[in-house]
Every structure is written in C-alpha cells, then in structure tokens.
XYZ file of C-alpha atoms in Angstrom:
759
model
C -25.485 -134.599 89.869
C -29.006 -133.140 89.638
C -30.089 -132.274 86.262
C -30.541 -128.492 86.059
C -33.774 -127.395 84.434
C -31.945 -125.877 81.383
C -30.486 -129.318 80.807
C -33.711 -131.069 80.868
C -35.151 -128.558 78.485
C -32.181 -128.876 76.282
C -32.311 -132.718 76.320
C -35.972 -132.869 75.831
C -35.903 -130.388 72.838
C -33.215 -132.889 71.152
C -35.049 -136.092 72.117
C -38.279 -134.917 70.769
C -36.672 -134.295 67.412
C -34.661 -137.464 67.629
C -37.915 -139.540 67.856
C -39.307 -138.420 64.682
C -35.918 -139.429 63.062
C -35.781 -142.599 64.730
C -39.415 -143.585 63.625
C -38.755 -142.706 60.098
C -38.082 -145.286 57.326
C -34.841 -143.711 56.046
C -31.644 -145.841 55.876
C -29.397 -145.817 59.003
C -26.719 -143.603 57.515
C -29.465 -140.903 56.668
C -30.589 -141.114 60.359
C -27.275 -140.527 61.828
C -26.689 -137.577 59.353
C -30.021 -136.062 60.589
C -28.876 -136.684 64.269
C -25.538 -134.763 63.936
C -27.390 -131.839 62.403
C -30.082 -131.812 65.082
C -27.611 -131.902 67.929
C -25.343 -129.331 66.482
C -28.361 -126.961 65.811
C -29.695 -127.449 69.171
C -26.428 -127.030 71.012
C -25.338 -124.069 68.650
C -22.208 -126.111 67.876
C -20.070 -125.887 64.833
C -19.143 -129.507 64.889
C -21.103 -132.545 65.816
C -19.575 -136.112 65.109
C -20.470 -139.685 65.757
C -17.920 -142.420 65.895
C -18.784 -145.956 66.145
C -16.819 -149.112 67.208
C -16.455 -151.647 64.259
C -13.870 -154.248 63.713
C -12.098 -153.172 66.954
C -11.626 -149.312 65.667
C -13.731 -146.228 66.078
C -14.977 -145.197 62.644
C -15.994 -141.702 61.910
C -19.761 -142.394 60.859
C -21.562 -139.170 60.682
C -20.496 -135.396 60.953
C -21.693 -131.978 60.616
C -18.927 -129.509 60.546
C -15.848 -131.878 59.582
C -14.972 -132.584 56.035
C -17.385 -135.193 54.660
C -14.590 -137.020 52.976
C -13.291 -138.261 56.221
C -16.644 -140.169 56.927
C -15.964 -144.009 56.932
C -12.210 -142.893 56.532
C -11.064 -141.630 59.560
C -10.463 -144.346 62.246
C -9.219 -144.372 65.569
C -8.012 -147.471 67.804
C -9.454 -147.601 71.442
C -7.196 -145.506 73.473
C -6.026 -143.554 70.266
C -6.630 -139.837 70.464
C -9.508 -137.967 72.453
C -12.104 -140.141 70.961
C -10.292 -143.575 71.517
C -9.469 -142.319 75.086
C -13.253 -141.586 75.827
C -14.304 -145.096 74.462
C -11.700 -146.777 76.305
C -12.093 -145.250 79.633
C -15.932 -144.793 79.261
C -15.329 -141.338 80.420
C -16.494 -137.732 79.485
C -13.733 -135.291 78.092
C -14.525 -131.624 78.097
C -11.704 -129.424 76.881
C -11.311 -125.869 75.947
C -8.231 -126.560 74.087
C -8.283 -129.955 72.519
C -4.614 -129.997 71.159
C -3.109 -129.392 74.525
C -4.345 -132.881 75.808
C -1.705 -135.633 75.888
C -3.837 -137.891 74.215
C -4.875 -135.486 71.121
C -4.197 -137.085 67.642
C -4.543 -134.927 64.607
C -6.195 -136.438 61.652
C -5.633 -134.042 58.858
C -8.307 -135.473 56.436
C -11.054 -134.186 59.000
C -10.161 -130.518 58.864
C -10.520 -130.288 62.451
C -7.332 -128.049 63.016
C -9.570 -124.782 63.083
C -11.516 -126.045 66.110
C -10.268 -125.466 69.598
C -12.982 -126.644 71.977
C -13.864 -130.378 72.384
C -16.467 -132.310 74.401
C -17.174 -136.083 73.888
C -19.277 -138.610 75.576
C -19.165 -142.291 75.349
C -22.200 -144.113 73.858
C -22.702 -147.031 76.210
C -24.230 -150.515 75.392
C -24.359 -153.028 78.220
C -21.654 -150.992 80.140
C -19.254 -150.858 77.405
C -18.549 -147.920 75.026
C -19.537 -148.812 71.543
C -19.010 -145.326 70.171
C -18.470 -141.619 70.790
C -20.564 -138.503 70.471
C -18.518 -135.358 70.139
C -19.149 -131.762 69.524
C -16.493 -129.062 68.765
C -16.170 -125.286 68.351
C -13.726 -122.825 66.990
C -13.740 -120.574 70.080
C -11.684 -121.961 73.089
C -14.061 -122.588 75.787
C -15.420 -125.469 78.102
C -18.897 -126.765 77.401
C -21.271 -126.170 80.326
C -22.390 -128.796 82.417
C -25.957 -128.601 81.244
C -24.632 -129.373 77.719
C -22.653 -132.283 78.748
C -25.576 -133.584 80.498
C -27.741 -133.265 77.303
C -25.132 -135.181 75.284
C -25.056 -137.938 77.733
C -28.856 -138.335 77.629
C -28.812 -138.052 73.863
C -25.797 -140.634 73.594
C -28.079 -143.050 75.427
C -30.779 -142.954 72.960
C -28.291 -143.206 69.994
C -27.257 -146.486 71.656
C -30.614 -147.988 70.970
C -30.753 -146.518 67.327
C -27.163 -147.835 66.282
C -27.730 -151.345 67.810
C -31.226 -151.664 66.157
C -29.672 -150.696 62.796
C -26.926 -153.119 63.255
C -24.233 -150.407 62.883
C -21.921 -151.666 65.546
C -20.302 -155.038 66.142
C -22.651 -156.396 68.838
C -19.775 -158.686 70.067
C -18.187 -155.782 71.147
C -20.987 -154.837 73.355
C -21.786 -158.123 75.050
C -19.904 -160.303 77.290
C -17.417 -162.438 75.687
C -17.432 -166.139 75.799
C -14.386 -167.750 77.398
C -11.496 -167.628 74.989
C -10.510 -171.307 75.913
C -12.166 -174.375 77.468
C -8.816 -175.390 79.158
C -8.565 -175.604 82.837
C -7.519 -171.928 84.394
C -6.649 -170.654 87.728
C -7.825 -167.133 88.437
C -6.146 -165.239 91.410
C -8.138 -162.935 93.771
C -8.414 -161.320 97.089
C -9.666 -163.391 100.147
C -12.703 -161.349 101.486
C -14.383 -164.408 103.395
C -12.324 -167.517 104.058
C -13.470 -170.850 103.141
C -13.546 -173.410 100.192
C -16.384 -174.750 97.946
C -17.188 -176.239 94.619
C -20.141 -175.708 92.337
C -21.166 -174.782 88.864
C -20.992 -170.922 87.642
C -24.164 -168.979 87.775
C -24.126 -165.091 86.805
C -26.111 -163.151 89.270
C -27.568 -160.744 86.833
C -28.596 -161.106 83.315
C -28.416 -157.929 81.531
C -31.858 -156.120 81.034
C -32.569 -155.010 77.655
C -34.143 -151.482 77.290
C -36.356 -151.642 74.386
C -37.308 -148.015 74.080
C -35.674 -145.063 75.476
C -37.665 -142.026 74.213
C -40.902 -141.541 76.153
C -44.304 -141.067 74.560
C -45.974 -139.978 77.858
C -43.946 -138.690 80.732
C -46.674 -138.647 83.298
C -47.343 -142.283 82.575
C -43.549 -143.153 82.777
C -43.375 -141.312 86.250
C -46.412 -143.475 87.434
C -44.523 -146.544 86.384
C -41.422 -145.576 88.379
C -43.637 -144.548 91.517
C -45.089 -147.946 91.411
C -41.761 -149.813 90.910
C -40.295 -147.899 94.082
C -43.131 -149.043 96.030
C -42.694 -152.684 95.103
C -38.990 -152.383 95.503
C -39.289 -150.960 99.153
C -42.039 -153.850 99.983
C -39.224 -156.478 98.632
C -36.567 -155.008 101.011
C -38.638 -154.888 103.936
C -39.734 -158.499 103.503
C -36.217 -159.647 102.992
C -34.544 -157.872 105.953
C -37.281 -159.294 108.152
C -36.804 -162.843 106.946
C -32.828 -162.890 106.914
C -31.770 -166.253 108.290
C -28.848 -165.680 110.536
C -28.404 -164.985 114.332
C -29.935 -161.892 115.578
C -27.574 -158.930 116.505
C -24.479 -158.079 114.578
C -22.991 -155.593 112.377
C -24.882 -157.138 109.317
C -28.237 -155.760 110.826
C -26.827 -152.198 110.616
C -25.602 -152.787 107.114
C -29.157 -153.698 106.092
C -30.695 -150.800 107.899
C -28.114 -148.727 105.963
C -29.193 -150.307 102.829
C -32.769 -149.724 103.344
C -32.012 -145.999 104.043
C -30.863 -145.748 100.221
C -33.960 -147.399 99.099
C -35.882 -144.562 100.841
C -33.556 -141.829 99.372
C -35.407 -138.832 97.974
C -32.526 -137.521 96.092
C -32.312 -140.612 94.122
C -35.913 -140.839 93.084
C -35.769 -137.222 92.263
C -33.001 -137.591 89.903
C -34.812 -140.306 88.012
C -37.900 -138.150 87.762
C -35.766 -135.380 86.316
C -34.252 -137.819 83.712
C -38.001 -138.718 82.887
C -38.680 -134.929 82.429
C -35.826 -134.756 79.777
C -38.076 -137.228 77.631
C -36.635 -140.635 78.691
C -38.665 -143.710 79.360
C -38.668 -145.054 83.085
C -36.112 -147.713 82.231
C -34.023 -145.386 80.318
C -34.135 -142.849 83.205
C -32.974 -145.422 85.766
C -30.260 -146.614 83.405
C -29.180 -142.878 82.728
C -28.828 -142.297 86.571
C -27.238 -145.597 86.943
C -24.560 -144.620 84.239
C -23.873 -141.469 86.319
C -23.344 -143.590 89.524
C -20.957 -145.951 87.703
C -18.967 -142.927 86.376
C -18.815 -141.631 89.879
C -17.686 -145.065 91.206
C -14.667 -144.932 88.804
C -13.477 -141.693 90.176
C -13.818 -142.529 93.954
C -10.534 -143.516 95.543
C -12.361 -144.064 98.893
C -13.277 -147.494 99.189
C -15.832 -147.056 101.925
C -17.812 -144.270 99.534
C -17.293 -146.792 96.667
C -19.019 -149.538 98.744
C -22.132 -147.004 99.413
C -22.393 -146.626 95.629
C -22.324 -150.372 94.923
C -25.534 -150.294 97.134
C -27.116 -147.676 95.340
C -26.419 -149.559 91.971
C -27.739 -152.806 93.645
C -30.908 -150.937 94.153
C -30.946 -149.503 90.708
C -30.639 -153.053 89.152
C -33.618 -154.213 91.360
C -35.722 -151.014 90.257
C -34.906 -151.654 86.614
C -35.979 -155.228 86.750
C -39.229 -154.601 88.577
C -40.270 -151.494 86.137
C -39.100 -153.580 82.987
C -40.807 -156.651 83.956
C -38.010 -158.670 82.669
C -35.987 -161.546 84.022
C -34.914 -161.350 87.546
C -31.763 -162.390 89.235
C -30.275 -165.762 89.407
C -31.757 -165.935 93.085
C -35.275 -165.359 91.900
C -35.143 -167.983 89.259
C -33.720 -170.417 91.820
C -30.556 -172.278 92.131
C -30.906 -175.843 90.741
C -27.456 -177.323 91.994
C -24.480 -176.497 94.070
C -23.650 -172.882 92.953
C -20.624 -170.497 92.846
C -22.298 -167.247 92.130
C -20.534 -164.634 90.024
C -21.068 -160.884 90.085
C -19.362 -157.632 89.228
C -20.534 -156.751 92.782
C -23.320 -157.421 94.990
C -25.555 -155.657 97.451
C -26.155 -157.254 100.867
C -30.033 -157.767 100.396
C -29.291 -159.480 96.850
C -27.238 -161.989 98.665
C -29.800 -162.829 101.218
C -32.051 -163.744 98.502
C -30.173 -166.923 97.566
C -30.939 -170.351 98.911
C -27.865 -170.981 101.374
C -28.081 -174.722 100.983
C -27.009 -174.487 97.480
C -24.759 -171.318 97.558
C -21.283 -172.743 98.017
C -19.303 -169.340 97.310
C -19.193 -166.140 95.863
C -16.771 -164.503 93.211
C -16.652 -160.764 92.687
C -14.878 -158.576 90.087
C -14.805 -155.971 92.724
C -15.445 -156.131 96.404
C -13.491 -155.118 99.555
C -13.004 -156.124 103.176
C -15.426 -153.544 104.307
C -18.077 -153.837 101.643
C -21.534 -154.552 102.912
C -21.766 -157.880 101.138
C -18.481 -159.026 102.789
C -20.050 -158.334 106.196
C -23.218 -160.161 105.467
C -21.442 -163.056 103.813
C -19.342 -163.528 106.862
C -22.462 -163.868 108.867
C -23.922 -166.366 106.438
C -20.658 -168.411 106.456
C -20.340 -168.121 102.654
C -16.799 -167.772 101.278
C -16.061 -164.918 98.913
C -13.239 -164.059 96.492
C -12.878 -160.558 95.315
C -10.880 -158.401 92.678
C -10.966 -161.498 90.270
C -10.651 -159.849 86.871
C -12.161 -160.604 83.409
C -14.605 -163.125 85.148
C -17.099 -162.517 82.177
C -14.462 -163.247 79.573
C -12.873 -166.476 81.341
C -15.833 -168.146 82.868
C -19.036 -169.313 81.095
C -22.307 -170.109 82.656
C -22.227 -173.578 83.889
C -18.592 -174.114 84.224
C -17.384 -176.274 87.112
C -15.571 -173.912 89.732
C -13.356 -174.825 92.634
C -13.211 -171.851 94.997
C -10.455 -171.538 97.584
C -10.669 -168.385 98.985
C -8.091 -169.292 101.703
C -5.282 -169.532 99.046
C -7.106 -166.647 97.131
C -7.772 -168.880 93.895
C -10.578 -170.223 91.852
C -9.965 -173.045 89.413
C -12.299 -172.987 86.326
C -13.062 -176.080 84.228
C -10.735 -178.090 86.443
C -8.825 -181.097 85.489
C -9.246 -184.339 87.102
C -5.957 -183.845 88.916
C -7.206 -180.512 90.175
C -10.370 -181.808 91.512
C -8.527 -184.601 93.457
C -6.086 -182.040 94.903
C -8.876 -179.950 95.819
C -10.844 -182.511 97.463
C -7.808 -183.784 99.326
C -7.080 -180.068 100.524
C -10.743 -179.886 101.441
C -10.558 -182.961 103.433
C -7.390 -182.125 105.111
C -8.832 -178.812 106.053
C -11.779 -180.356 107.836
C -9.642 -182.977 109.368
C -7.230 -180.199 110.665
C -10.116 -177.884 111.722
C -11.497 -181.039 113.836
C -8.122 -181.351 115.328
C -7.759 -177.605 116.310
C -11.337 -177.808 117.638
C -10.174 -180.685 119.940
C -7.614 -178.250 121.307
C -10.453 -175.453 122.297
C -10.128 -176.419 125.959
C -6.434 -177.285 125.924
C -4.078 -174.354 127.218
C -1.411 -173.216 124.841
C 1.455 -174.377 126.837
C 4.979 -175.298 125.648
C 6.598 -178.550 126.324
C 8.769 -177.067 129.013
C 5.650 -175.554 130.894
C 5.614 -171.884 129.779
C 1.961 -170.583 129.253
C 1.458 -168.554 126.177
C -1.655 -166.052 126.123
C -3.616 -166.421 122.717
C -6.315 -163.761 122.180
C -8.158 -163.003 119.081
C -8.616 -159.788 117.084
C -12.212 -158.688 116.503
C -14.096 -155.731 115.217
C -17.659 -157.067 114.822
C -20.127 -158.211 117.172
C -20.380 -161.587 115.598
C -16.528 -162.037 116.027
C -17.054 -162.417 119.770
C -18.652 -165.973 119.196
C -15.040 -166.970 118.156
C -14.016 -166.839 121.971
C -16.061 -169.942 122.759
C -15.360 -171.676 119.291
C -11.512 -171.383 119.681
C -10.913 -171.302 123.467
C -9.069 -167.998 123.136
C -7.948 -166.307 126.357
C -9.679 -163.111 125.333
C -9.822 -160.205 122.645
C -6.344 -158.574 122.652
C -7.697 -156.130 119.969
C -11.232 -154.974 119.460
C -11.185 -152.820 116.517
C -13.777 -150.154 117.537
C -13.504 -148.335 114.040
C -15.728 -151.348 112.221
C -18.675 -149.834 113.857
C -18.052 -146.612 112.188
C -17.148 -147.966 109.023
C -20.388 -149.855 108.505
C -22.601 -146.980 109.529
C -24.086 -144.410 107.142
C -23.830 -141.884 109.902
C -21.479 -141.174 113.063
C -22.682 -143.795 115.651
C -24.427 -142.096 118.497
C -22.830 -142.609 122.040
C -25.742 -144.717 122.886
C -25.195 -147.129 119.866
C -21.513 -147.401 120.720
C -22.117 -148.015 124.468
C -24.554 -150.868 123.491
C -21.835 -152.543 121.188
C -19.237 -152.399 123.891
C -21.342 -153.638 126.570
C -22.565 -156.681 124.401
C -19.042 -157.544 123.597
C -17.985 -157.399 127.267
C -21.056 -159.498 128.281
C -20.222 -162.050 125.586
C -16.483 -162.187 126.700
C -17.536 -162.790 130.596
C -14.428 -162.999 132.628
C -12.063 -162.921 129.615
C -10.318 -159.528 128.873
C -11.065 -157.431 126.034
C -8.738 -154.584 124.751
C -10.770 -151.828 123.025
C -8.741 -149.927 120.697
C -10.023 -146.249 120.044
C -10.896 -145.378 116.722
C -8.309 -145.851 113.905
C -9.882 -143.834 111.203
C -8.346 -141.699 108.304
C -5.897 -142.959 105.848
C -7.382 -145.801 103.889
C -10.304 -145.914 106.255
C -11.950 -142.517 105.570
C -15.560 -141.902 106.712
C -17.866 -140.157 104.231
C -19.690 -138.355 107.109
C -16.452 -137.003 108.509
C -14.942 -134.546 106.212
C -11.299 -134.057 106.133
C -9.196 -133.134 103.177
C -6.553 -135.619 102.679
C -5.988 -134.550 98.916
C -2.473 -133.105 99.887
C -1.558 -136.294 101.709
C 0.883 -138.316 99.500
C 0.964 -141.118 101.867
C -2.316 -141.313 104.075
C -1.014 -144.091 106.029
C 1.512 -141.870 107.501
C -1.043 -138.933 107.592
C -3.508 -137.325 109.747
C -5.182 -140.713 111.005
C -5.864 -142.806 114.247
C -4.908 -140.843 117.389
C -3.935 -137.854 115.593
C -7.334 -137.436 114.122
C -9.188 -138.454 117.087
C -7.400 -135.956 119.285
C -8.312 -133.201 116.836
C -11.981 -134.204 116.827
C -12.316 -134.363 120.573
C -16.085 -134.478 120.376
C -15.869 -137.748 118.720
C -13.156 -138.970 121.274
C -15.247 -137.780 124.220
C -18.247 -139.644 122.857
C -16.327 -142.769 122.613
C -14.719 -142.400 126.159
C -18.096 -142.027 127.607
C -19.536 -145.040 125.936
C -16.443 -147.259 126.982
C -16.704 -146.053 130.567
C -20.656 -146.682 130.657
C -20.335 -149.890 129.063
C -17.578 -150.960 131.729
C -19.455 -149.888 134.650
C -18.656 -152.403 137.616
C -15.824 -154.133 135.687
C -12.200 -153.685 134.504
C -11.932 -152.199 131.105
C -8.837 -152.211 128.886
C -8.499 -149.102 126.610
C -5.785 -148.868 123.950
C -4.624 -145.658 121.850
C -3.536 -146.468 118.129
C -0.537 -145.103 116.385
C 1.056 -143.265 119.417
C 4.434 -141.557 118.121
C 5.358 -139.617 121.293
C 4.860 -140.211 124.928
C 2.885 -136.969 125.233
C 0.327 -138.178 122.691
C -0.638 -141.018 125.095
C -0.720 -138.611 128.188
C -3.151 -136.227 126.310
C -5.567 -139.115 125.332
C -5.434 -140.704 128.669
C -6.172 -137.247 130.168
C -9.220 -136.834 127.891
C -10.664 -140.271 129.159
C -9.807 -139.360 132.903
C -11.661 -136.045 132.537
C -14.711 -137.965 131.145
C -14.457 -140.379 134.077
C -14.374 -137.408 136.665
C -17.377 -135.769 134.752
C -19.338 -139.114 135.399
C -18.206 -139.535 138.943
C -19.353 -135.932 139.862
C -22.735 -136.803 138.539
C -23.108 -140.095 140.415
C -22.912 -142.372 137.454
C -21.502 -145.923 137.880
C -17.981 -146.365 136.940
C -15.496 -149.109 136.006
C -13.710 -150.748 138.845
C -10.579 -149.958 136.910
C -9.535 -148.527 133.616
C -6.263 -150.007 132.255
C -4.501 -147.846 129.661
C -2.281 -149.074 127.023
C -0.541 -148.185 123.801
C 0.027 -149.292 120.148
C 3.493 -149.393 119.123
C 3.317 -148.910 115.403
C 5.477 -145.816 114.921
C 9.258 -146.847 115.550
C 9.881 -143.403 116.904
C 7.883 -144.362 120.287
C 10.584 -147.033 120.959
C 12.909 -144.196 121.605
C 10.438 -142.757 124.442
C 9.801 -146.097 126.294
C 11.433 -144.428 129.446
C 8.681 -141.712 129.154
C 5.846 -143.924 128.467
C 6.219 -147.174 130.380
C 5.490 -145.423 133.785
C 2.044 -144.588 132.610
C 0.629 -147.566 130.967
C -0.382 -150.963 132.047
C 0.333 -152.776 128.786
C 1.851 -152.227 125.417
C 0.772 -153.796 122.071
C 2.902 -154.072 118.882
C 1.055 -153.691 115.718
C 3.363 -155.514 113.320
C 1.415 -154.757 110.100
C 2.173 -150.806 110.325
C 5.284 -151.187 112.127
C 6.931 -153.168 109.165
C 5.971 -150.710 106.691
C 7.156 -147.945 108.639
C 10.612 -149.583 109.448
C 11.123 -150.650 106.000
C 9.567 -147.343 104.172
C 7.591 -149.827 102.065
C 3.898 -149.466 101.419
C 2.380 -152.894 102.438
C -0.377 -152.460 99.750
C 2.177 -152.327 96.826
C 2.296 -155.694 95.083
C 6.028 -155.040 94.213
C 7.180 -154.648 97.932
C 4.448 -157.143 99.419
C 7.020 -160.045 99.401
C 10.233 -158.089 99.508
C 10.418 -157.436 103.401
C 10.217 -160.403 105.597
C 8.731 -160.331 109.196
C 11.673 -162.686 110.036
C 14.366 -160.044 109.041
C 16.881 -159.347 111.477
C 15.692 -155.634 111.328
C 12.351 -156.615 112.583
C 13.388 -159.097 115.324
C 16.151 -157.019 116.618
C 13.769 -153.942 116.977
C 11.359 -156.165 118.931
C 14.047 -157.444 121.359
C 15.023 -153.640 121.910
C 11.278 -153.115 122.928
C 10.808 -156.156 124.996
C 13.696 -155.542 127.528
C 12.718 -152.294 128.697
C 8.926 -153.472 129.131
C 10.158 -156.605 131.031
C 12.109 -154.475 133.293
C 9.196 -152.165 134.040
C 6.705 -154.990 134.348
C 4.671 -153.973 131.357
C 3.053 -156.738 129.419
C 3.724 -156.764 125.812
C 1.390 -158.432 123.142
C 1.980 -158.707 119.381
C -1.274 -157.854 117.487
C -1.328 -158.482 113.557
C -0.824 -160.878 110.946
C 2.936 -161.809 112.090
C 1.569 -163.451 115.241
C -0.973 -165.584 113.416
C 1.420 -167.439 111.400
C 3.142 -170.391 113.270
C 6.746 -169.987 112.071
C 6.643 -166.261 112.746
C 4.752 -166.738 116.176
C 7.587 -169.374 117.010
C 10.199 -166.779 116.509
C 8.189 -164.295 118.521
C 8.009 -166.609 121.442
C 11.788 -167.314 121.232
C 12.415 -163.579 121.628
C 10.369 -163.436 124.814
C 6.762 -162.515 123.634
C 4.203 -164.571 125.547
C 0.967 -162.669 124.279
C -0.385 -162.930 120.870
C -3.572 -161.312 119.515
C -4.326 -163.063 116.156
C -7.395 -163.818 113.758
C -9.819 -166.524 115.180
C -8.823 -169.045 112.438
C -5.122 -168.923 113.335
C -5.871 -169.795 117.160
C -5.861 -173.677 116.464
C -2.599 -173.699 114.412
C -0.957 -171.450 116.959
C -2.014 -173.482 119.879
C -0.696 -176.918 117.904
C 2.588 -175.024 117.403
C 2.940 -174.000 121.044
C 2.322 -177.344 122.496
C 5.077 -178.786 120.348
C 7.617 -176.235 121.214
C 10.605 -176.267 123.714
C 10.700 -172.513 124.523
C 13.963 -172.785 126.510
C 15.850 -174.399 123.565
C 14.180 -171.965 121.035
C 15.458 -168.968 123.112
C 19.007 -170.175 122.997
C 18.674 -170.721 119.321
C 17.004 -167.187 118.748
C 19.848 -165.520 120.670
C 22.759 -167.007 118.776
C 20.880 -166.344 115.373
C 20.256 -162.757 115.980
C 23.864 -162.353 116.983
C 25.081 -163.858 113.865
C 22.079 -163.532 111.369
C 22.077 -165.377 108.086
C 20.693 -164.114 104.776
C 17.652 -166.650 104.923
C 16.470 -166.101 108.216
C 13.196 -167.853 107.395
C 15.107 -171.125 106.153
C 17.099 -171.153 109.311
C 14.028 -170.937 111.475
C 12.063 -173.560 109.268
C 15.161 -176.039 109.547
C 15.421 -175.592 113.328
C 11.601 -176.275 113.622
C 11.735 -179.408 111.492
C 14.784 -180.818 113.606
C 12.939 -179.904 116.746
C 9.667 -181.378 115.815
C 7.647 -178.208 115.785
C 4.147 -178.569 114.380
C 4.123 -175.583 111.746
C 1.036 -177.049 109.832
C-alpha cells in the first residue's frame, strides 16, 4: 500500500515530536508517558496505550485516557484479548465496536467500557511482537488507513526506544537457543530430492537498526539511491556468472527477480517512508514489514513466492545501506554446510560455494518457488516447511539432511550417523545399478514390453531422458512455464520452449498437456475470482478455464503447432469431464491448424489428440470419447481424490485411502477394457505409477504404459524385469474378484514369493 500524503504528514508530525522525547534525559517511564500523550493529541484520540511484553505477558506500561491505576497492573497473555491477539498474530486490528470482536476481553480496572472504537498495531522487534500500540475512541468508528499507517510507523520507532531502555525481555525478541542438545528429527516437505550432511549455518544474521528517526531526509534519500544502484550491480553480476548449464526455467526465474530489483513502485514506497521522517534503514524495514504482513494474508502460493523475492531484495538493500554484516555466503563457507533460512531468493542461493553447500533447509518454501527451481538446476537438496528451526537448531550443529524421506536429523547420535551413511551408500549403489539399466528395455520375464516414460515441465527435465533411458515424455506440464513467469508468456516464448523440448527428445514421443492452471495453481496476471470456490481443485480450472480464456488457448495451440512443424506432436487436454469438452478443445486446435494452412505455414505431419481421465464422470462417456482420441492418460492423483471425495492435501486424509484399494483398481479395469477394444493406448500418469508395488499392480491389470518422475524410472525398470506378467495377471484377476481388507499386504506377499524386485 502506498502511503497517502496525509499519512506522511501525520507520521512526520508525530516522529518530529518523538525525536525530542527520545533525545531527552528523562527516565524511560516518563518518555513513554510523553509518547502516549503526543500520539493521542496528534491523532485526536481519546485513548492511547502502550503494552509491552515482559515475563511472557503484555503489561500496560503507559496510557492516556484509561485509568492510571491500571498501569503495570493490567496484564494479558499472548492471544488473550484484542491486545494479546495483535501480539500473537503480529497483525493490525481496526474495529468500530471492540466488544463485538470474539477475542475481546474486558478488564474492569482500565475503565475502557465507555470506549467503542479500537485500533492496535504490533510493536515489532526482529520480526516478533514485543508490544502493542493501541488507540481508542468513544464514538463507534473505524480508524482511517492514514491513521493506521501513522501508528505502524510510530510503533517502529517505539521499538528502538523500548529496547534501548531495557523495558522488554530481549530474549522474547531474539531467536531462542535450542531447548535441548539431544538428537532430534525434524520433518519437512521434499522440495528437491537428495541427501547431504554438514554443519548448520544460518543464511542471514539479523541487521540491527540503530536509528529510526531521520535528521536529514534528503541525505537519507541519497543513501537509498546509492544502495539501489549497488544492489542492481550485484544482481546483474550474479546472473551473468551463474554456474549451471545454459537454458532452462531458472534463467526466466532470474529475469523475473531482476525485474523486481528495478521496480519503481517498491523504491517509491521506500522514499515515501523516508518522507514520513524515517532513516533509510528504517524506511526499508517499514516497507518490508508491510510485505511480511501481506505474505501472511496471501493464500495463493505463487503470489507468496513473488513476495519472498521482494523480501530477499529488501534484505540485500538493507545490508548495503547499513554497511553491516552480509549473508553467510558473503562471509564464505568454511566447511560442508547445510544452509538454514526462513526463505531464500534465487539470487542469494547463487552466491554460495557449491562445493561446500550440501543442502538447504527452509522454514517456508514451495514446489513452485523460484529458489526451488534454481536449487534443482544446481543439484542441491532442499527440505521445506521445517518448523521452529531457529528454536531447535543452533549455528554449528551437525545436520543429516534426507529430503528423500522428508527429514533432517539434528545433532545425530553415532547410530544415526551410521544409519545415514549406510542409506547414502545404498542409495549411491542403487543409483549406480539403476544407471546400468539405462539402455536395457523394461521387459518382463515373460517377454512383455512396458513403455516407461517420464513426466516433465521444465526445459531442464528433458535431460532426464538420456540419463534414465526413458521411452519418451508421457506428460509435459506446459503450465510450469506460466507459473515461473511474472507475465503471461507470449506465443513466441511458448513456441521456443516446445521446439527445444522436441529437439531434445529427438525420435522419442512427447505428450504436451495444455495448461492446467486455476485451483491451487493461480496466476497473478490472470485475474479470476475464486473466492466463492469452496474446493478450488474441483472448480474453474484446467480445460474449463482455458476454454473460457480462448485467447490463451489459441496462443498455446499456435505455439504447439508451429513448434511441431514437420513432425508428429501429441496434445492432451486436462480434466475432461464430458466428451463434448474434448470435442470443443480439439476443434479450437484444428481451427488454428486450418488458419495456418491457409497462410502457407509449415504444419506438423500429424497431430495426435488425447485426454486426461481425472474426473470419474468421463468413464461413463468412453463410448462417445474413444472414437475421437488416439490415446488416454489416467491422472491418478486427481482421480483418487475425486473418487474418494478426499482432499489429497489434507494430512488427516493423506494415508486414509490407498491407491491399491479395490475401488481404484476395479475402476481402472472398467476403463481399460473399452480402450483395449477400441485400440486406444492407455497410460497412467502420476505418483501411483512411480511406486514399484503400485506399478506392479497396474501392469497386472493390463496397463503397459507408465509416465512417472525421472527418479522412479530405474526402480520401475528393475521391478518390470523381475516380473512374470502372466502369473501376476492371474493373481490380480482373482484378487479383484475376492478382494481382501489389506490389498497392499496381499500384493506385497505375492511379490516376495515371486521374487519381484520392489527395492
């Protein structure tokens, strides 16, 4: 939010008067008493109060308007009352009727029952609330945005005053030391697969802002301009010197990052904060606080990733303008290191020495985050969503990172280290064994050839074709290019990506799935109101959205047709629910082909069309669909959640419904029969096909095409080559005729007895 002119004037007036108070020699309590009087007068507010965190409780330290007898008597726990809620959530509250809020707690000794309106902002120190600044008024009204903005700016200055005066528990504002020195296992989300060991290093030491109120705003503005110039020079140099192969989505990520560095709106907001009376450092921190507050309110993971990039840049700018200590990268890594950060920007990761950086642990992070894409290109394992790392890990602790299993072991015991080393050695041995299968066809013991392809979505992923010996790309997720772009990718950019993928694949087939966006993959530059969608995964997404945005779909169709000139291309439409939806999407592509042909443009030799079966309803229209398609892909991830009405993102439901349930297996049998009769090839895409036991069951049903993650190709090949398909088919037929409660156990027992390699 840009600070309005009136807010700037209001904040500047208060800060000017506060400067004199802070410079005086009065005791801290007298200064706080003067502060509440200044704020109340400047904002024409009947009440102004300051609560500070001491001994785990928020204590009323100073007030203008409430009963003075309540000072140092009224105390609220974190989360208690409006003040406690503000401190716990580090959020602003602005209420026209305070008593109507569910967290309102009446404290009779304050005499506040005669006041209706209430506004409070957190006093923040090192990203944690150490107090609350609140104003109240007898008239029921919400405070204006300019007033809230002024309060937040004043709260930032108060943080300096109260810390310097020793009025708060500094331990409550700093990162806590680990509460135990015992070995600990911390779970997380696998972002980039791999294993690594090293000593804990925190990415970013906190920068301490010494002064918040400016003496000379022109001088502060000049300092910020100079820091911006230096920061942009650093980023230009880093992106030029990045050490990984040319081409790839990581390059587009870095270009987007650079765009933020040159964003005029961001620099303007910092300058407006300086105009309000803040120093350069305080102005950057003030804008950064707003960014963090917005991040906490953003449900869209892609937008949140963009905000992380902006915070990364703000940290860099703050270090430059303050002249204080840099990141751990700038100080240099002295030994094998596991890096720890709340989040990272892509450029900051590039600053680290790859020889010593063995892994990254993030408190936040996501699969589509820019740092994840760059880390994958660098070959660095990343574990995200690891909670309380600053509380549970100390600088220099030995860490064993196993992102494959989604764990990190802190201060491991000797037994843990031995087990980790054994697993790492076994993993390397298995990888070597799987690599030896690269040129060996996935053929069962009784001579049945299984087609094993990979899923991809980034230009870099195509390299896995040669590394694994896969038969092709059974699912190329075209939306990844849209997800990592700051703006809608133009047709020429799309065409270039598709052509490069086809060139890299050579004679091996590539199945391009048209954009599957919407739901949990919202794009900030495509406005679509999903606020009324209770379950976005079943909402206006994928083909539904694309056929509404026909301009987007036509551009992608042209890009694919142009990229496929002179060759055969495979186009697949996602989330088809009824046959007519496929027909309309195909007609749109064919219209673009006719348009190109009429203008003498080169065309593909053949366009093969297919559909994703993810919505169970489509299985009831196979007789209408099969005559018009060349192939069908079953998307088991979405299919499972739709069949069981179970959100796959819900931890409570994640393990409840099994892919080896009779419901899933019988459903697939119903689909495979008509497809086989119609001569339509069926592939299974998704995580189910990449697990050896589940893949074995699929082959027993008659599936002979799998599209899986590159890392799963080796294990699946090993399983296929140890399998007697005919014997398995007999067993599966009988098992589905008389299913048992533990289908997984029954299949595992059969595989063990038959000598199937499920490792």
